[in-house]
Amino acid sequence: KGHTASMIYEDDLAMIQKELHQGIHEKRNFMFEYRLIKPNGHMIWMLNIGKVLKNAQGEDELYCFISDITERK
């Protein structure tokens, strides 16, 4: 099976990188939609909702909820 990052639709890659970078460095919640191309060639839509939280050691950790929202599109 392919790695999920390699399945990201090329036109969405810059937006994903920007949203993740800003969310992590600004320690803010984020939400964005993007497309994946499955190995069979079909495109699906994903929703990523995330935030940075402190762990027990006081270090930042990224938490994300990712869901297939293709049927809503």
Tab-separated table of C-alpha atoms in Angstrom:
chain	number	residue	atom	x	y	z
A	1	LYS	CA	0.000	0.000	0.000
A	2	GLY	CA	1.112	3.557	-0.707
A	3	HIS	CA	2.002	6.089	1.935
A	4	THR	CA	-0.850	8.559	2.450
A	5	ALA	CA	1.369	11.603	1.848
A	6	SER	CA	2.225	10.303	-1.620
A	7	MET	CA	-1.509	10.071	-2.397
A	8	ILE	CA	-2.214	13.787	-1.820
A	9	TYR	CA	-3.604	15.515	-4.904
A	10	GLU	CA	-0.738	17.687	-6.162
A	11	ASP	CA	-2.797	20.898	-6.355
A	12	ASP	CA	-3.632	20.599	-2.630
A	13	LEU	CA	-0.114	19.975	-1.315
A	14	ALA	CA	0.974	23.622	-0.838
A	15	MET	CA	-2.265	24.476	0.998
A	16	ILE	CA	-1.858	21.484	3.331
A	17	GLN	CA	1.737	22.397	4.120
A	18	LYS	CA	0.758	26.034	4.809
A	19	GLU	CA	-2.183	25.103	7.060
A	20	LEU	CA	-0.135	22.599	9.066
A	21	HIS	CA	2.827	24.954	9.404
A	22	GLN	CA	0.664	27.854	10.584
A	23	GLY	CA	-1.345	25.675	12.952
A	24	ILE	CA	1.761	24.198	14.555
A	25	HIS	CA	3.833	27.376	14.804
A	26	GLU	CA	0.943	29.639	15.840
A	27	LYS	CA	-0.476	26.925	18.143
A	28	ARG	CA	-3.959	27.436	16.740
A	29	ASN	CA	-6.742	25.095	15.750
A	30	PHE	CA	-7.041	24.342	12.059
A	31	MET	CA	-9.467	22.717	9.661
A	32	PHE	CA	-9.070	22.080	5.950
A	33	GLU	CA	-10.304	19.815	3.181
A	34	TYR	CA	-8.077	18.143	0.624
A	35	ARG	CA	-8.101	15.425	-1.994
A	36	LEU	CA	-6.354	12.054	-2.119
A	37	ILE	CA	-5.837	9.902	-5.181
A	38	LYS	CA	-6.281	6.250	-4.254
A	39	PRO	CA	-4.116	3.540	-5.869
A	40	ASN	CA	-7.079	2.628	-8.105
A	41	GLY	CA	-7.101	6.219	-9.452
A	42	HIS	CA	-10.285	7.347	-7.692
A	43	MET	CA	-10.228	10.697	-5.925
A	44	ILE	CA	-11.601	11.060	-2.389
A	45	TRP	CA	-12.099	14.140	-0.218
A	46	MET	CA	-10.681	14.300	3.299
A	47	LEU	CA	-11.347	16.649	6.215
A	48	ASN	CA	-8.505	17.343	8.667
A	49	ILE	CA	-9.247	19.042	11.995
A	50	GLY	CA	-6.306	19.561	14.306
A	51	LYS	CA	-4.770	21.396	17.208
A	52	VAL	CA	-1.553	21.563	19.192
A	53	LEU	CA	-1.786	20.485	22.833
A	54	LYS	CA	0.764	20.125	25.623
A	55	ASN	CA	1.603	16.581	26.703
A	56	ALA	CA	2.372	15.521	30.290
A	57	GLN	CA	5.980	16.694	29.869
A	58	GLY	CA	4.861	20.141	28.688
A	59	GLU	CA	5.894	19.489	25.089
A	60	ASP	CA	3.751	20.386	22.100
A	61	GLU	CA	1.979	17.515	20.363
A	62	LEU	CA	-0.128	17.668	17.228
A	63	TYR	CA	-3.540	15.994	17.397
A	64	CYS	CA	-5.629	15.526	14.257
A	65	PHE	CA	-8.973	14.044	13.326
A	66	ILE	CA	-9.095	13.001	9.678
A	67	SER	CA	-12.282	11.839	7.995
A	68	ASP	CA	-13.368	10.803	4.501
A	69	ILE	CA	-16.023	13.318	3.428
A	70	THR	CA	-16.347	12.181	-0.197
A	71	GLU	CA	-20.076	11.448	0.108
A	72	ARG	CA	-20.720	15.063	1.219
A	73	LYS	CA	-18.982	16.401	-1.878
